[in-house]
C-alpha angles and dihedrals in degrees: 000000000000097000086106099051101109104015095082101044119042085180090075102038098101117149110278092236091059091060092048088056093054105031132012094246139035131231090254094052093049091047091053090049093052092053091067123087138209117325094008090054093048091051093049091046093053097039101043102027106021096239136312095294090061090050086056090050092051090049088050095238135122120236090217106032098033122206122338092240091229106161095224091051092049091048091050090051090051090051094049102036102023131242126291092249131105109210109238121240111275112270117242111266121239090252092054089052090049089052090050091050089052090061090077109122097220091050091050091052090049093049091052091048092048093049092049089048091050093048093051094046090061093047112090110180119211111262090015089141090064111140089224093071091079130233096337095103097047118181099252100076125085126199096276093054096052088053090058094071090104092064096079093052091046092048092052090050090048093052091047088055091052093049090050094048093048092050093046092047091052092050090046094052090045090053090047092051089047092053090046089055090047094054091045090056090047093049091051091057108097131178133202117244135164117239124169087353091299121119106228137166117234132176111271092243091063096059111115134192108276095035115133106227126196112221127194143168112305099023124135103216110240097199144006118277148155121249115248098176129356141179117209091322118187122178133195105220096172091115089066105026104024090230108129097202117104115249119224112225124204138151095251101039111031119349097166115115118188130205117253094030122119127238104227098176142005133015140250148141129269137186111233111238105168133024139182116348092002094058119092092258091045091053091054091048092051089049090054092046094045121098121294090238101081091049097124093047091054098049093056090061084082101173093052101050089049105150103327092165092071090050092050091053090049096049099042138031131246098282097057099024094066092054095059100054108159126266114314100207118119097262090047091056092050091049089050091053090052092047090050091056093047100046105043105187113175109240131209126247123241109284117271095241096048090053093052094044095049091054094046093050091050091051093048091046092054092049091049092049092053092047094049092047091052091047093054093045093050093047094048094046093047092050094046094046093044096046103037100023110035098028090033096216121166119239103252121200093228090052094056096095091051092051090046089052088057091049091050089050089052090047091052091050089051092050092049090053087054093046092052092046095055111074100222087172092069099083087040093053091049093049094046093045094049095042091048092048093048091052092049093043088062086068089052091055095257114128103195114208098176117040098215092054087074093061096037087058090065089063095048114135099175136032120196104198134189115233105217114077096352102063093015131049096251089228101125122197131175107239104164134031139185110209130160097354092310127110108213112200090201134021107304123236109259088233090061093062122074113249094238092053090044089052091052091049093050094047093041091054102036098046101031097059133073109281086224090069111087144142117243128192115270118274093227126040110267093013125126117275111265118251114213123190127358108015097212090053089047089055090054092046088050088052089054090051090048087055086058093248129130116232095182092066090056091049092050089053092049107036118191092262090065094058105110099201133351126201099197124210117270135163094260098048096037086196141076129217134185125195123209127190113232125219091252094057095259125114135234122202125198118200134186132174148115106341099233091051098047094041089057088060094047120099097171137035132198112251127209091282090054093250121130116248129184115279113201129187092259089053087051093052090050092049091050090052098043103035115013101042095048089050092048093048088061088056095257125146111229120218124185123210118205142159141199133198122215119203121245098238101080129016110235122235100262094195096064094079098180092060094045093048096057139083090039125166115230114230102178145329118226130194114221120201123208106183120223113253107257094232097050102084090055092048092050090050089054090051092051090050089051091056096256120134114218116208125185118220113185143158091226126107117275098251093052090047093049092049093051093043090054091049090051094047095244088120115044120199114255098023124112102237126151126244111187137178118229092251094051091044091055092046091054098047104037127078125222091280090055095248121139112251113209093207092056091047091050089059091055113036100063090064099031113110105157129036110186133187086018126165122220088256090058090052091051092046091051094048093045091046094052092046094048094043119117095193115117127027098292142022114272120246107214130201119194132194122206142159108179130084088244091061091067097098093047092047090051094047095049121090088238123017119200117198125193113250096204106030097025122109120232090251092058091048091052091053095046134090098206128028117211102218092197098038089232128144092217089066088063089057088052089052090053090051093051092045092054089045092056090052093049093045090056092047089051091052091047092051091053096040096049092050089055090046097048093048097043094047095048093045093049092045100047093036091053093048096047103034100023090236132074110248087217109058123223093256093047091050090050090050091050090046094045100045096034091047105038102033097036089053087053093047099044098036094058099057107135115238122253131208089249088076087073094058096074132069120257116274095231130209102294101039106119119245091231108054124199092260090054091048088052090052094046095049094038094055091041089057091052094046095046093048091052095044096048090046089053092043097053105027101016094103090058094046095050094030095233136128116285115251095202121114094012113167124249114290093009115152117268115273129225088230096063091039089059090050091051094044094048089049092055093045091053090051091050094054091041087057087066090049089052091064089085123052104168095067097266115163102215104073093170094060111138091346090145089061088069108060091172090062094051092046092051095049094047093041092052090049092052091047090051091054090052092048095049096044100037104015093091119159101357091056094034089236132137123195119272131216122246094256091051089052091051091052091051092050092043090055088048092053086051085072090069092050091045088051090058089051092052089051089058093060106087111234092217090070093057098078093158094066114102128203124232138202103048126183118254111266122214089251091062103061105101116247096248086067101051106086121182090268101053100174095055095064123089109204095201092051093047089055089055094046101048121024094196093070086064089057093049090048093047094049091046093051092049091048092049091047092050090049092050093047090048089052091057089054100044106028117243105325099104098041090095088072093051091047093050090055094051112083111274095260091109094127123156090248092058099047097044088050093050093052095047094115110114094199094070113029139358114210110221095217125017091210094062114131117273092249096055094045089051090049090052089050094049092048091053096038121103116260090218100103100300090130100163090080095235129126122247123202 
């Protein structure tokens, strides 16, 4: 296994002897040691090294004090053992990105056309000036002009180069931003180590071999190490081994801790033995990065390649993760399949917006292709018939190049029609909009890990939020206590409590809590003391300090090594216990935990004299009523402290937890307050106004939860909402076999607002249930917040997972899409605002873009058919396409969001991208622009009193006539860009325009560029200079766009029934059957596309077939719909179809009970042809 130790990294290949001189072991030896597991590892440790403490000696470190932190020592360790840093995969170079941009089909077609055009322009056949060749050598041109034929080809090539460079630059900057984000996330990751006896947090990259690291529940281990001391440590090693069971770690059984694995329970200390590329994760990464050649060799090292794909996903984000898919050789694929079955991680679907955009682009592309083909055919036929038929000329050999030149010109016109029809700016607009939003969201405390999460958030309809730290301040303080039969409404005076009870409280808190939790003096004078570690434990430690006691002294007396056994807190136990060995051989155990859980285990309680008295279940019920419920109704969390003594004669069986955790004696019950963040109620109100339901999912008891929910405004007085406890929730939704029933769940979740005492599984069940639910008119989009390790599954399952940046564990952050750097609920509202803004920006761009496309295509098409030449030349079209596309996407995609975005309901998954209002705007403006352009085209020469530009021969100089047409066209687009700023039919299109400097710059810049092109563009742009009055007319017609826009606003959309929407989301019915496995929710369509190309083919064929069927239906009535229905998955139940057609505006079904087929036929007949292929009706 170690044959590849030194061959990758010359940096580490010192001579072995050299290592021996400095440290007692070399990189290679430690790496060999870390490859062993369990008993094998223990044996090797003891035989070769004499135990872990000797390893520490050899590495010149102290298990208690840690390293000295001396910079020269740390540097030397880095030199010898490497840094804790895995070099990222090389970024694509700019040239690679250019090459990728060149792969675009339309660009390739253009390049070919331009090259042919160039070649022909330099070819002058003998006798080419022969009169017999027809009108090609018209009288106007002189020698110089005929030489300028190459300009058009060159100009097309030039514009292609610009398009490519712009695209490549965008990709490059996106990649750069992405890596910046990546490194920012990595820098933020800190880890706790001990240096000079001080516990400090350092960035993960600074950890060196020999460091003593403290590990606790929720950590993602940053390096390999050997356990020195551990309490109840359980580790999830699935990211390396693919086994989902948690592995127990202990000194005598399995002390090996591996980087990249998650601590699921417990705590401990380890000595770091391998970092960076020498750690287990690092080795896998180097394998993946190493050449493709030794593929086979690698795969056979089965254990090592485990399930690297999970790890990759954990360590990196989408962009990079997809590039390092694991080994693609046959065995690798089989392994991968097995892994997939073992580790079932629910995946996310393709983002809503991407789905809609892809479909829209395909539809537009098809239309453009058809138009351009027709254009070319008409031009060629007209020319052939006119030249050889009407004029009856023979085809002369010497004329062939001239005729070919005509054909090439026609071909170029056809291609430009296609280029203009395809909105290349779409992907650009999406990228710019998302990248811009992500950058700005950083300022709003949202660290976006997955780009599309930003836009999905705008569609969110439900937020399941944690209570602690998100809705509340996560600054816990004990405010009430019940000690010695007395309920103190505020912190009691230390004198009032008996010393022996006080002693039990201090020990019970100081010893039975993680030693990493502590209270430090405030950073600023007069500030609040800083709470480090677990906040609930900090509250209890604060309580000890309020009682004028010192917990640190107790901890110094009983260091962690002396703890006999620790049952750490986890979500199942909901309690923590620590066992100490007494001097007389007996044991004492301190426990603390949720009051109702610990009190159930108590059989005695300390009375006011500090003596234990019997505590029966009726006493318990009374205590719950009199003490715990009143505390909970004030929104306090109640924690019970208890202890138990074990006699010296026989050691109990520490593994049978239920027996150990029984017959406790209750010391005290405390009420901990966690105040609601002042800004939360307002934020929740905003969410509710925006049509987003906020639900609170918490581990607290139901009274506490209800009190806090009422304070936040999640529960409003006088409304019938549900508050359930986890147990009750499960009882209502599970059948006798204990399986979750979706129908039962559907009855509950719409009214559920608070889920208390819930386990992580409950949270996951709720999220999954809401997402899978078919109740209501559209599928819910759910956002979830979480901070604990146990929230991982729910965060992954949700459409958008928010992890807490401060309180969140590494595991939660790995599973999330967005990290809230300030742990504050208001940041979620900001994310919703940005998400909606992205969606709107893209709609604005589409509205503008499609107007340009519709007009340009129709003008080029009709112009070509009537005058044999497109009024807008290839280069001009490219200019329009380039500027209008690229810059408009910049201008419209960077509109800042406004609060008004939060006043409308979410769009949902199936709302089309192009609403009816937008369709009205697009067609309305197209009508205005076409009218003007055709007027100018056919009677413009009379209006402006200039020469007509129609029917000009090949290579003739540019005419003023066509220049005016081109200039007017661009002016109208410029002013329409301002109209496009509003998509919901608002009248004031200039509103807050000054808040977007990019927009103003783009509009003015484009205007300036247009002046330069018209006045100095000359032959390449087919422009000739215009007079001032002609300029004024062009601008005046352009301004007419704004006035026309006001007119369009006046027409109520509701009267335009004939308008159809386009760009729908993909409905469940539309995923082809091959793709619906039994376990629908576990499949990620986007990922499957990446994995197996053939699915794409199936999907493509299936789509085309469905489309053909639907089109055919429109032609023939309903006869062929059966075929289309058969191909849809068999969910065509009456319920579905009737629901889909429930829009009164289009179609009224005569009887709701009609058979599925007929209702679907009715739907298809009424459904818009524009790409709504699922055959359902959309209001």
